[in-house]
mmCIF file of C-alpha atoms in Angstrom:
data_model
loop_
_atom_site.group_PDB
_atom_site.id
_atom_site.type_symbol
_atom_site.label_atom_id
_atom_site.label_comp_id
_atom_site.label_asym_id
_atom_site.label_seq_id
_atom_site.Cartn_x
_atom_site.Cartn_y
_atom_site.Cartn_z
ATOM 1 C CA UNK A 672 -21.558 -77.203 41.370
ATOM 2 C CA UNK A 673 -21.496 -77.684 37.598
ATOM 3 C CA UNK A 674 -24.623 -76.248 36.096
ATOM 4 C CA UNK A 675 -25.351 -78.591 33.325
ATOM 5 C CA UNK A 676 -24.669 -77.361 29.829
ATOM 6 C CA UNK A 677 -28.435 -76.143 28.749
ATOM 7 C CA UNK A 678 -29.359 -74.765 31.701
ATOM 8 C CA UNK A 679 -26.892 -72.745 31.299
ATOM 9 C CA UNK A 680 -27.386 -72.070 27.190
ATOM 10 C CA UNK A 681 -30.950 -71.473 29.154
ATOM 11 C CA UNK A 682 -29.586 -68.565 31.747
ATOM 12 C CA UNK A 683 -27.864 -66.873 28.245
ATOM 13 C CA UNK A 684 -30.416 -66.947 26.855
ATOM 14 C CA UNK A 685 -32.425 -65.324 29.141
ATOM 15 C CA UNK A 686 -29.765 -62.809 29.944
ATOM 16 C CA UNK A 687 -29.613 -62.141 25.968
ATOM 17 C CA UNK A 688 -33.729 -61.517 26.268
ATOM 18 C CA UNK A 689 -32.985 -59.073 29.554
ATOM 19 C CA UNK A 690 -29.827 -56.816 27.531
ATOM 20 C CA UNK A 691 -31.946 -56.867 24.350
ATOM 21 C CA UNK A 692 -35.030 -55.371 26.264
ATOM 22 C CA UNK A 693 -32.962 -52.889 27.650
ATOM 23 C CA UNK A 694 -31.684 -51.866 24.240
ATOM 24 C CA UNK A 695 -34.995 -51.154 22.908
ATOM 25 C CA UNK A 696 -36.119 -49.099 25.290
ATOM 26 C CA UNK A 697 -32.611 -47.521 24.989
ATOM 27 C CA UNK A 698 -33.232 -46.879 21.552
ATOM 28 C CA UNK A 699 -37.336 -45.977 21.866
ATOM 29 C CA UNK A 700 -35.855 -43.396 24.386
ATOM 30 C CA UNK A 701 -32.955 -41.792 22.314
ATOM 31 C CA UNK A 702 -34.151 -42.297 18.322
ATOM 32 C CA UNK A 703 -37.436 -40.685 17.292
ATOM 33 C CA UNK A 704 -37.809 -42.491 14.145
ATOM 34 C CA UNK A 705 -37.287 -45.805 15.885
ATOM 35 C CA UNK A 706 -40.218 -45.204 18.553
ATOM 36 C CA UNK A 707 -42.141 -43.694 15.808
ATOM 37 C CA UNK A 708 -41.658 -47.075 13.631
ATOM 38 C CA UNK A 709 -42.362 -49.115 16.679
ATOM 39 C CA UNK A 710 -45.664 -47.392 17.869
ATOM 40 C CA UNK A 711 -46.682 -47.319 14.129
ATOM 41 C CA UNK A 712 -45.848 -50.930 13.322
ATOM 42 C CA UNK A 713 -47.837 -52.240 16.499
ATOM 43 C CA UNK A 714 -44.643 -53.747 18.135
ATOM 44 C CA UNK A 715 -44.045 -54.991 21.789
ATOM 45 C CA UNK A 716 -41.716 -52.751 24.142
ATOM 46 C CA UNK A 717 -40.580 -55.518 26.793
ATOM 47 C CA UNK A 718 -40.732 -58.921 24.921
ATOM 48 C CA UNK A 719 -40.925 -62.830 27.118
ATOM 49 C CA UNK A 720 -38.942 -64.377 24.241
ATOM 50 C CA UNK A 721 -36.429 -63.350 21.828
ATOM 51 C CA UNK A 722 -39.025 -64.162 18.512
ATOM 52 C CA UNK A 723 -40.949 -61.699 20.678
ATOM 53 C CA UNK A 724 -38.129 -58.993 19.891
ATOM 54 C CA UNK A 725 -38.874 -55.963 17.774
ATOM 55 C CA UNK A 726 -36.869 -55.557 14.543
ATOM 56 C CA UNK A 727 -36.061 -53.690 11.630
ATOM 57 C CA UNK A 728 -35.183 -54.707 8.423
ATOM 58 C CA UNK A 729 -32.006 -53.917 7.471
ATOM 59 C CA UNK A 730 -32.756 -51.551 3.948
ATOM 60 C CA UNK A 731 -33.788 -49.262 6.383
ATOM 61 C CA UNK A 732 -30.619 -48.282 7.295
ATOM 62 C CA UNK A 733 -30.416 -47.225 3.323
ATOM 63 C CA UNK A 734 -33.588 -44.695 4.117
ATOM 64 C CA UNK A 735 -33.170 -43.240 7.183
ATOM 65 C CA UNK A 736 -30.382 -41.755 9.458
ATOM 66 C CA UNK A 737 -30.734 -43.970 12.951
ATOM 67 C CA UNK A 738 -28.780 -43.362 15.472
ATOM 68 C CA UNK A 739 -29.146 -43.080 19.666
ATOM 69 C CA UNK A 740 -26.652 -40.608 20.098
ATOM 70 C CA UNK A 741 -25.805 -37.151 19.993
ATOM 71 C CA UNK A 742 -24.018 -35.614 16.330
ATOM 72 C CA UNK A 743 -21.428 -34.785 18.288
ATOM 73 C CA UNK A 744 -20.655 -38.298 20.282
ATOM 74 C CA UNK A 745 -20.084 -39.980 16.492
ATOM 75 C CA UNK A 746 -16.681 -40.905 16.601
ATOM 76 C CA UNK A 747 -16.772 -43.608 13.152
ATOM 77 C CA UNK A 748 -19.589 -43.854 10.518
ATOM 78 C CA UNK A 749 -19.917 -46.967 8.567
ATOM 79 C CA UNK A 750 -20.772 -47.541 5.154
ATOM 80 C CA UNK A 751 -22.337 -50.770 3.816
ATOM 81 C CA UNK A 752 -20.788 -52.077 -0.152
ATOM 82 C CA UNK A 753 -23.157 -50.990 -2.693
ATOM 83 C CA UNK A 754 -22.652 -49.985 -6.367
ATOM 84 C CA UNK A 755 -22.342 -47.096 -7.980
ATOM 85 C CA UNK A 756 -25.274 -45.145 -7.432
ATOM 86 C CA UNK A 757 -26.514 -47.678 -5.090
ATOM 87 C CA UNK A 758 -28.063 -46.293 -1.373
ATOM 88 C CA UNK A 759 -25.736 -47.583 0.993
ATOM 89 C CA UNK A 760 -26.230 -48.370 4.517
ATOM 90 C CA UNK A 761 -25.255 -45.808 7.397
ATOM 91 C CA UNK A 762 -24.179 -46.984 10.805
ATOM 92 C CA UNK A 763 -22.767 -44.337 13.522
ATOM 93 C CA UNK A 764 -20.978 -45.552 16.304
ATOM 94 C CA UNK A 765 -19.631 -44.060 19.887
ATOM 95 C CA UNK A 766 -16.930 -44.976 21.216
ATOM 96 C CA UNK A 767 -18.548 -47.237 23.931
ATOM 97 C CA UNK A 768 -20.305 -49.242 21.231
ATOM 98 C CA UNK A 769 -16.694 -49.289 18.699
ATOM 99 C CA UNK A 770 -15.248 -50.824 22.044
ATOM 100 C CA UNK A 771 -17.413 -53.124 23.007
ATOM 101 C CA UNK A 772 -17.626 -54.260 19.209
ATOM 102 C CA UNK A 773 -13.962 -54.829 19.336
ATOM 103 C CA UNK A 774 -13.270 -56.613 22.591
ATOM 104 C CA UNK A 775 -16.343 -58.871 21.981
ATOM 105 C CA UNK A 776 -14.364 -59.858 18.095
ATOM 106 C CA UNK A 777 -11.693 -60.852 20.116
ATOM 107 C CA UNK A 778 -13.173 -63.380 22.609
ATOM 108 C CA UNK A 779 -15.399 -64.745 19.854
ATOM 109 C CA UNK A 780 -11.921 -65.321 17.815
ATOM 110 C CA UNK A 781 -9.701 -66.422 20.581
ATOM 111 C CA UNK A 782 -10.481 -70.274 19.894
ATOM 112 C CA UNK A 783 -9.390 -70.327 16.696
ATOM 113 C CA UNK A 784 -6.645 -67.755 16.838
ATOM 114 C CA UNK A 785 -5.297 -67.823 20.476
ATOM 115 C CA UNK A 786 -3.609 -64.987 22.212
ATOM 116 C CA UNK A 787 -0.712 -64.311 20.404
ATOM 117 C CA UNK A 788 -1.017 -62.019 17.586
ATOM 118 C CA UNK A 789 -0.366 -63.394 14.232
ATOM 119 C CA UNK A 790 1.881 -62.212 11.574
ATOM 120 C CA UNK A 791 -0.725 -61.285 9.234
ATOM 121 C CA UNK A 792 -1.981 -60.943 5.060
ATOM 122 C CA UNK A 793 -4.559 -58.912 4.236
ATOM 123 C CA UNK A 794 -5.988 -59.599 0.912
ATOM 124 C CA UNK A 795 -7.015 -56.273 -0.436
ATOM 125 C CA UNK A 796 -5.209 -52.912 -0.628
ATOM 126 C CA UNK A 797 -4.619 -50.446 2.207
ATOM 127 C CA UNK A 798 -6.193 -47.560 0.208
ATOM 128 C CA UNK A 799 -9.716 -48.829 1.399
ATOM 129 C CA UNK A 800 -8.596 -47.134 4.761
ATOM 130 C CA UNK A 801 -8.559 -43.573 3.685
ATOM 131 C CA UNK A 802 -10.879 -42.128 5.953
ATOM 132 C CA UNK A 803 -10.043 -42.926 9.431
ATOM 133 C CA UNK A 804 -13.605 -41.434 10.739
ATOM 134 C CA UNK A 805 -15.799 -43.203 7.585
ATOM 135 C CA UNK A 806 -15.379 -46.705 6.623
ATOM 136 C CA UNK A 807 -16.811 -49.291 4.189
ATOM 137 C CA UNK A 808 -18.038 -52.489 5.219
ATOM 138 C CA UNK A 809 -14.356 -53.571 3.879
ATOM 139 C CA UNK A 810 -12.681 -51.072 5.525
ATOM 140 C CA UNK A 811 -14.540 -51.717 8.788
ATOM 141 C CA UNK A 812 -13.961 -55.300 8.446
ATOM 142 C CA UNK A 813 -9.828 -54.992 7.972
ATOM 143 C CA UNK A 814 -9.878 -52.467 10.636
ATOM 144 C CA UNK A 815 -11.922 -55.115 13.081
ATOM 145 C CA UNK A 816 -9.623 -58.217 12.377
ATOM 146 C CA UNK A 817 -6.363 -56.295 12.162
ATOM 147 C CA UNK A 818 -6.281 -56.809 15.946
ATOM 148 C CA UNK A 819 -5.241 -60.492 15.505
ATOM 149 C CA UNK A 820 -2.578 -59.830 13.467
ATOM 150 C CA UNK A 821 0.841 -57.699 13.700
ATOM 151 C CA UNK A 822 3.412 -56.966 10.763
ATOM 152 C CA UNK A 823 0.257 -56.374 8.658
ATOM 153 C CA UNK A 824 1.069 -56.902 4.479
ATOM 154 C CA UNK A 825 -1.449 -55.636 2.178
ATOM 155 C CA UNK A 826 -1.165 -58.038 -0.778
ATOM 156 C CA UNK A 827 -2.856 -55.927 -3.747
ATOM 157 C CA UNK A 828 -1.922 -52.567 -4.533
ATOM 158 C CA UNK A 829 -4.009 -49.253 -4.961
ATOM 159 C CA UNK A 830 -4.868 -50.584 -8.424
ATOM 160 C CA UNK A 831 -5.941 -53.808 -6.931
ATOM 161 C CA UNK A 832 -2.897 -55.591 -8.959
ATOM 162 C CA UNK A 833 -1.149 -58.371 -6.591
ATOM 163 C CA UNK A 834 1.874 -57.467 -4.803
ATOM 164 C CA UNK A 835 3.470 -60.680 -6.052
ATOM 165 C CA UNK A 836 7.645 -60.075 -5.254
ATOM 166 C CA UNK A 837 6.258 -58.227 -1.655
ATOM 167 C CA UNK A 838 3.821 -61.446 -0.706
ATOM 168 C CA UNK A 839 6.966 -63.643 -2.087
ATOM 169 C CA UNK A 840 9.251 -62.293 0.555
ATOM 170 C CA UNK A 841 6.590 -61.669 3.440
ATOM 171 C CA UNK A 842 6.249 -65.298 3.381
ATOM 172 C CA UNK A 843 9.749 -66.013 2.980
ATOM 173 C CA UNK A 844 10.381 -63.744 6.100
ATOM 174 C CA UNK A 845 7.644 -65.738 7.969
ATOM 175 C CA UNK A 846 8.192 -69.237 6.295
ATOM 176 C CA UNK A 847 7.294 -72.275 8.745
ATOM 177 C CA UNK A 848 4.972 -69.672 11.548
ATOM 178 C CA UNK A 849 1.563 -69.674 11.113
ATOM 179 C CA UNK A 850 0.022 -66.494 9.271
ATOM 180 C CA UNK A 851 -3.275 -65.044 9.534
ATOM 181 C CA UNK A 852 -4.810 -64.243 6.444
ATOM 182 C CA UNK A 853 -8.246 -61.741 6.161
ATOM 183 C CA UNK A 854 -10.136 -60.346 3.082
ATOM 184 C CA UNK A 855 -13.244 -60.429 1.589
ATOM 185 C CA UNK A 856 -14.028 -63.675 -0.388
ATOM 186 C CA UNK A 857 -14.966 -62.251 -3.901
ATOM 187 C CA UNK A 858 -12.002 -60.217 -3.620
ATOM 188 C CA UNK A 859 -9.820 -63.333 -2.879
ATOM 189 C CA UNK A 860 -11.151 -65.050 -5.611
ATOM 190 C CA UNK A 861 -10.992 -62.734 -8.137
ATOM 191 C CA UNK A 862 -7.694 -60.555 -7.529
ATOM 192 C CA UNK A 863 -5.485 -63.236 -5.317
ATOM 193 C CA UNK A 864 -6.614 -66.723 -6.487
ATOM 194 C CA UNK A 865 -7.353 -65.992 -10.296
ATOM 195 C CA UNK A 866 -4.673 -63.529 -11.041
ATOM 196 C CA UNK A 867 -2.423 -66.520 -9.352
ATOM 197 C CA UNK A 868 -4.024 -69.082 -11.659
ATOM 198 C CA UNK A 869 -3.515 -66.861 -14.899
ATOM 199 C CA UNK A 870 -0.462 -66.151 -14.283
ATOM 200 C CA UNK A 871 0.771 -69.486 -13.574
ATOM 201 C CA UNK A 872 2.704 -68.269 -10.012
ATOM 202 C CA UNK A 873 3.981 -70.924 -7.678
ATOM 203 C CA UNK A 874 3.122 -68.923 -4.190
ATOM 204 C CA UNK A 875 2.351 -70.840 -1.406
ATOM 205 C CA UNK A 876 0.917 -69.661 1.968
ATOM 206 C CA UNK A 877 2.199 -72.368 4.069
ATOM 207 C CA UNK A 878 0.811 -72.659 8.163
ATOM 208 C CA UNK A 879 -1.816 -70.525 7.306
ATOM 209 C CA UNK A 880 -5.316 -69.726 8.259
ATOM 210 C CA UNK A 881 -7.715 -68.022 6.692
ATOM 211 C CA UNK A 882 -10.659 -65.542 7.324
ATOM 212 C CA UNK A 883 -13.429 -64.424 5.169
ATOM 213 C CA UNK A 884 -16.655 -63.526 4.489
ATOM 214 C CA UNK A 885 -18.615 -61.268 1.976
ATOM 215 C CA UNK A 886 -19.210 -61.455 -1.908
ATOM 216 C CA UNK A 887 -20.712 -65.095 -1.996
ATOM 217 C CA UNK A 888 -23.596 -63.989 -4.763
ATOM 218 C CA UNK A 889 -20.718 -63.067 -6.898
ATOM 219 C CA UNK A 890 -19.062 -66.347 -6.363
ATOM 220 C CA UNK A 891 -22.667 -68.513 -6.557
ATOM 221 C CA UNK A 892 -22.793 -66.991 -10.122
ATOM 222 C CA UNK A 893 -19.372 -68.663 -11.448
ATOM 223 C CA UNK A 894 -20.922 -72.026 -9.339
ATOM 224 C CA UNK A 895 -18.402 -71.754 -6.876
ATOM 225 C CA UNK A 896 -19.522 -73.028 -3.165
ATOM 226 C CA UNK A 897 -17.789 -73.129 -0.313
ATOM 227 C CA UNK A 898 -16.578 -76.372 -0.360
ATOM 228 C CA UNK A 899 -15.001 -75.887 -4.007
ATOM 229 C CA UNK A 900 -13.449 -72.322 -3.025
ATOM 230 C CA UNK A 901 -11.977 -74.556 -0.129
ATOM 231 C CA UNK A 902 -10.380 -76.978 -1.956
ATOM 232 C CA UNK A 903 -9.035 -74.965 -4.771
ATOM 233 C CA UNK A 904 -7.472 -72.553 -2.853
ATOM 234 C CA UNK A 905 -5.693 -75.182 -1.071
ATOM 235 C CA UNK A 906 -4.359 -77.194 -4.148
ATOM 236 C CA UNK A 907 -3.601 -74.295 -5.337
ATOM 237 C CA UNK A 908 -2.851 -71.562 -2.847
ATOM 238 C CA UNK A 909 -1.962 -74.474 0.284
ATOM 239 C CA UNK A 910 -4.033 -72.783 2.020
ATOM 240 C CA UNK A 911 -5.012 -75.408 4.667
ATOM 241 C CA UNK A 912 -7.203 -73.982 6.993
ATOM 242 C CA UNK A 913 -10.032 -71.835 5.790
ATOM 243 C CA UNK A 914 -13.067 -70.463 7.505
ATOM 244 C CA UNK A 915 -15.924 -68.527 6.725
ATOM 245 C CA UNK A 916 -17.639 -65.725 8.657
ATOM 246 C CA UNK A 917 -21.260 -64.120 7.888
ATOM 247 C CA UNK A 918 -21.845 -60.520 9.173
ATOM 248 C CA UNK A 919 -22.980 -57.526 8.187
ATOM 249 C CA UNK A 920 -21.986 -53.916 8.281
ATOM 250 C CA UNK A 921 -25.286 -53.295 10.194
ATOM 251 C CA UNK A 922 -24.731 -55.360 13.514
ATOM 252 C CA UNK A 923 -20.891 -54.880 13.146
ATOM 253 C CA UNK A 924 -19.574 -57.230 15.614
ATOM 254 C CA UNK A 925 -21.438 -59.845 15.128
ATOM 255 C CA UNK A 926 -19.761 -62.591 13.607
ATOM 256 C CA UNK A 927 -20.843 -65.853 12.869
ATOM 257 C CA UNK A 928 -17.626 -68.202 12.262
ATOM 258 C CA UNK A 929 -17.754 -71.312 10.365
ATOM 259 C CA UNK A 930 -17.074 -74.308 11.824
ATOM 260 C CA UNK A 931 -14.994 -77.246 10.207
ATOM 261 C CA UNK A 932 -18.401 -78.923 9.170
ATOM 262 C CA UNK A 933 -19.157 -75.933 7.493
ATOM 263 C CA UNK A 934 -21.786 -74.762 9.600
ATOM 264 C CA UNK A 935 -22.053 -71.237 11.451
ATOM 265 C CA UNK A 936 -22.205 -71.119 14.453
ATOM 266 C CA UNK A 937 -23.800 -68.220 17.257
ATOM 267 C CA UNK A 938 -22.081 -66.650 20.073
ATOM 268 C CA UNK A 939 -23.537 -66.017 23.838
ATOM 269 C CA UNK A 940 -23.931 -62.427 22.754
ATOM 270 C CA UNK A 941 -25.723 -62.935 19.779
ATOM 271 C CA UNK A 942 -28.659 -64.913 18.168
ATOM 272 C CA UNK A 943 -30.449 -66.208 15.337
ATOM 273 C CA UNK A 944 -33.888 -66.499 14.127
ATOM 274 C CA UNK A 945 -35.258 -67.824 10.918
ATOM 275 C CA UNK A 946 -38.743 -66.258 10.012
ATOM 276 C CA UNK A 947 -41.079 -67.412 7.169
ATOM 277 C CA UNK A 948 -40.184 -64.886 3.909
ATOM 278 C CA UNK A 949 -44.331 -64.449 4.004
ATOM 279 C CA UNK A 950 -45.865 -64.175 7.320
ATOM 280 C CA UNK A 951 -42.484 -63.504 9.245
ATOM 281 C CA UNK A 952 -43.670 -66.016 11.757
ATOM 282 C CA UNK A 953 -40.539 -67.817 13.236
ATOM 283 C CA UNK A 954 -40.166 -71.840 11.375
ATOM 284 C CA UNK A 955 -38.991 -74.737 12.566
ATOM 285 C CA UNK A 956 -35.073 -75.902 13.291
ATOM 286 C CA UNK A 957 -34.505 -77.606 9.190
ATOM 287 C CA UNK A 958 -36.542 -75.001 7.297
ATOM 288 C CA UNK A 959 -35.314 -72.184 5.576
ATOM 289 C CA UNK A 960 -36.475 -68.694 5.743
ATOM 290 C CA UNK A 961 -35.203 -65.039 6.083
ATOM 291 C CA UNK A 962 -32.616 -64.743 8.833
ATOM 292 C CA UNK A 963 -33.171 -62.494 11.720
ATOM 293 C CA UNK A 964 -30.149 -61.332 13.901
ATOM 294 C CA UNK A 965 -29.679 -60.388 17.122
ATOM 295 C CA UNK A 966 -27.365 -58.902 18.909
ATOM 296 C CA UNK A 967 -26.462 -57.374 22.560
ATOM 297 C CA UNK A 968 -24.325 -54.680 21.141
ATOM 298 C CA UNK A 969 -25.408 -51.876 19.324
ATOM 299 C CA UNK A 970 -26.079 -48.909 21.625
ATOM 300 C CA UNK A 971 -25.009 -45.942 19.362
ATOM 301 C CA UNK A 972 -27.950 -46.963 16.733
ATOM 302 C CA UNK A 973 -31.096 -49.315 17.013
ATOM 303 C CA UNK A 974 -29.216 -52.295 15.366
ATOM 304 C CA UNK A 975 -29.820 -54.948 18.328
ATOM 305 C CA UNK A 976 -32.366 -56.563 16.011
ATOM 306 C CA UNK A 977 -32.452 -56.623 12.185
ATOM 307 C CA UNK A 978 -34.404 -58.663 9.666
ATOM 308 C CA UNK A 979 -32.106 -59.409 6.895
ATOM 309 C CA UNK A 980 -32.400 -59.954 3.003
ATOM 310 C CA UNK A 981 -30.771 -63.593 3.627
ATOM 311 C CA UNK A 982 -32.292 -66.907 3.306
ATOM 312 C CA UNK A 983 -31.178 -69.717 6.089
ATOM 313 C CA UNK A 984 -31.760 -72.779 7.793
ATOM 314 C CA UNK A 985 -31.114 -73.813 11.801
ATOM 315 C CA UNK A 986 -29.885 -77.039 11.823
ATOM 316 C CA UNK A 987 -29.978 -77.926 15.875
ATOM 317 C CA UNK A 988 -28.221 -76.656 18.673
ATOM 318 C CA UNK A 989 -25.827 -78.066 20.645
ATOM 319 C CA UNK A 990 -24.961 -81.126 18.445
ATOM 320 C CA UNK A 991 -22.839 -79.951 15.570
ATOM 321 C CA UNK A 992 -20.358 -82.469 14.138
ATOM 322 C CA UNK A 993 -17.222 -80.081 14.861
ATOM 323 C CA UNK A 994 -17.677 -80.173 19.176
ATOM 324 C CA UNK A 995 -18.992 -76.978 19.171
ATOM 325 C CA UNK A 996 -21.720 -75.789 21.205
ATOM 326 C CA UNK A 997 -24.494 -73.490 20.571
ATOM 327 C CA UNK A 998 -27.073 -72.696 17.525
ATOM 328 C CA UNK A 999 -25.570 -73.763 13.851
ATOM 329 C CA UNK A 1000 -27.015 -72.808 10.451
ATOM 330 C CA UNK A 1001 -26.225 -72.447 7.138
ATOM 331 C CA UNK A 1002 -26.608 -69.203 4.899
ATOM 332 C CA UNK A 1003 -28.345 -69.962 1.241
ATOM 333 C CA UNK A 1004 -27.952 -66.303 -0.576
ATOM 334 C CA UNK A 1005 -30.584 -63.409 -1.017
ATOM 335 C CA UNK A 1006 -33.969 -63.442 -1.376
ATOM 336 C CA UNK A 1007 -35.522 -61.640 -4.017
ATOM 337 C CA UNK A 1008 -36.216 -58.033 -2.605
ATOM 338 C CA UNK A 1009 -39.859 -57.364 -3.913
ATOM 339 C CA UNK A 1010 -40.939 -60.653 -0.776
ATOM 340 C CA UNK A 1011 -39.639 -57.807 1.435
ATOM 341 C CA UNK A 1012 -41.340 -54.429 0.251
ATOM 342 C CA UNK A 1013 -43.922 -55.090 2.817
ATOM 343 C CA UNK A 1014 -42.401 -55.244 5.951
ATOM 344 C CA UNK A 1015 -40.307 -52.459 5.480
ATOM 345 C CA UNK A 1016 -43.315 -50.434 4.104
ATOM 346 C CA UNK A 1017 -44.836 -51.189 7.306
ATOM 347 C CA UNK A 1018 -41.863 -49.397 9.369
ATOM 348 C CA UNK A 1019 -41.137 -46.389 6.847
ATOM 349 C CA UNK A 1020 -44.777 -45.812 7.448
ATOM 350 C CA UNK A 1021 -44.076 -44.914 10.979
ATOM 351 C CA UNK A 1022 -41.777 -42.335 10.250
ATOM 352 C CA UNK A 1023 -44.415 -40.006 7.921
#
């Protein structure tokens, strides 16, 4: 028998609800400060829905060490981008969770890239994988999508500088297969596509496809979108195929892959809710609010439910343009962080 197609979004949904539970009391179990913000902020332990979930906002991961796991069974330790100065994020994984993060990448990549592995560009330099035990949200990201690729060429050198004779005969060697290419889309912009542009090179990156994701702020303040950073990389770059990916170094693993109508799209794994910036009450499919992710795989930290800094919209489910099936939204930038001071005030209270 063929169970029809939302009965069976239905029974994911449900089995989504079920892992999530389980993960929270996982992580009320094995991470003081996490019970301690739970019982403080007044939140349920075994939710009936998924809006029902508790989460955290993601700063907190800037104030507080939180992690489910032992010192000693902290294999990797992630870093989220941040200036100078700036508190970054910390995320420690085990090596359960680092597996689990990576086989679930590759089955939410398969339709796009297959099974073969691709000859494959990265777009940034290989010093940003120093340290093999801590890794920036860059470094975790190359390290995460490597997997799809084989014969990997980093294209800018340790001075970020473009490797233009080495990308000339990389594609030369590879001319008419199709090439994965990764990076981090301020970084294309600014070090691949303008230092092209200046420079007046002729480079093209033939039966390509691209992957990126990160650095959109950046690009909103030079009014580049994503249609625009489409189109000019492919009258200028050729770059044909091009999609988008939002994550974040805090639910690593979690992507959310842009569609060819633009729109991203959620996994079986993985969910989305979009919560009013002022009373955090979930809104309506079409209005926009602060996006909450969730997620069935963090186990090594309490990261199976995080309140982000981005503003979003849910568009429907099930009847996106492109075919595919599932939840679809759209990501509009940041939100200003003073709207968010008092929800995570609320949770570092829990921890005095």
């Amino acid at each position: 028998m063929i169970v029809p197609y939302h009965l069976e979004r239905e029974q994911k949904s449900t089995q989504l609800l079920d892992k999530l539970n389980d993960l929270t009391k996982w992580h009320i179990e094995n991470c003081p400060d996490y019970k301690a913000m739970l019982k403080k902020s007044g939140a349920v332990k075994q939710a009936s829905s998924l809006e029902e979930v508790p989460y955290l906002p993601v700063q907190l991961f800037k104030l507080l060490d939180l992690k489910s796991i032992p010192q000693e069974d902290v294999i990797k330790i992630l870093t989220s981008s941040g200036t100078t100065g700036q508190q970054v994020s910390k995320i420690y994984l085990d090596k359960e969770t680092s597996v689990l993060q990576t086989k679930t990448l590759v089955e939410v990549m398969k339709p796009l890239l297959g099974n073969k592995r691709l000859p494959m560009v990265i777009l940034d330099t290989k010093s940003v994988l120093k340290d093999r035990k801590s890794f920036s949200a860059r470094g975790a990201g190359i390290l995460g999508f490597s997997n799809f690729g084989r014969k990997h060429f980093y294209a800018l050198n340790g001075d970020m500088s473009l490797d233009v004779e080495g990308l000339r005969a990389y594609l030369k060697e590879f001319a008419g297969q199709k090439i994965l290419l990764f990076g981090f889309t301020f970084m294309i912009w600014r070090y691949v596509y303008k230092e092209i542009v200046a420079r007046g090179l002729d480079i093209d990156f033939g039966n390509s496809i691209l992957l990126h994701g990160g650095g959109w702020k950046k690009l909103k303040d030079e009014a580049v979108d994503s249609l625009t950073f489409n189109r000019l990389l492919y009258e200028q770059l050729g770059i044909r195929e091009v999609h988008n990916y939002y994550g974040m170094v805090e639910q690593v693993g979690s992507i959310f892959v842009e569609c060819s109508m633009g729109h991203l799209h959620t996994p079986s794994y993985a969910d989305v809710i979009i919560r009013n910036p002022i009373t955090f009450e979930p809104v309506a499919y079409g209005e926009q609010g602060l996006i909450q992710v969730l997620s069935e795989l963090p186990k090594s930290y309490p990261g199976h439910s995080l309140l982000t800094e981005d503003l979003g919209t849910i568009h429907g489910v099930d009847n996106c343009p492109c075919g595919w099936k599932g939840k679809y939204f759209s990501v509009v930038g940041r939100i200003p962080k003073a709207e968010l001071r008092g929800c995570s005030d609320t949770f570092q209270g829990g921890t005095k």
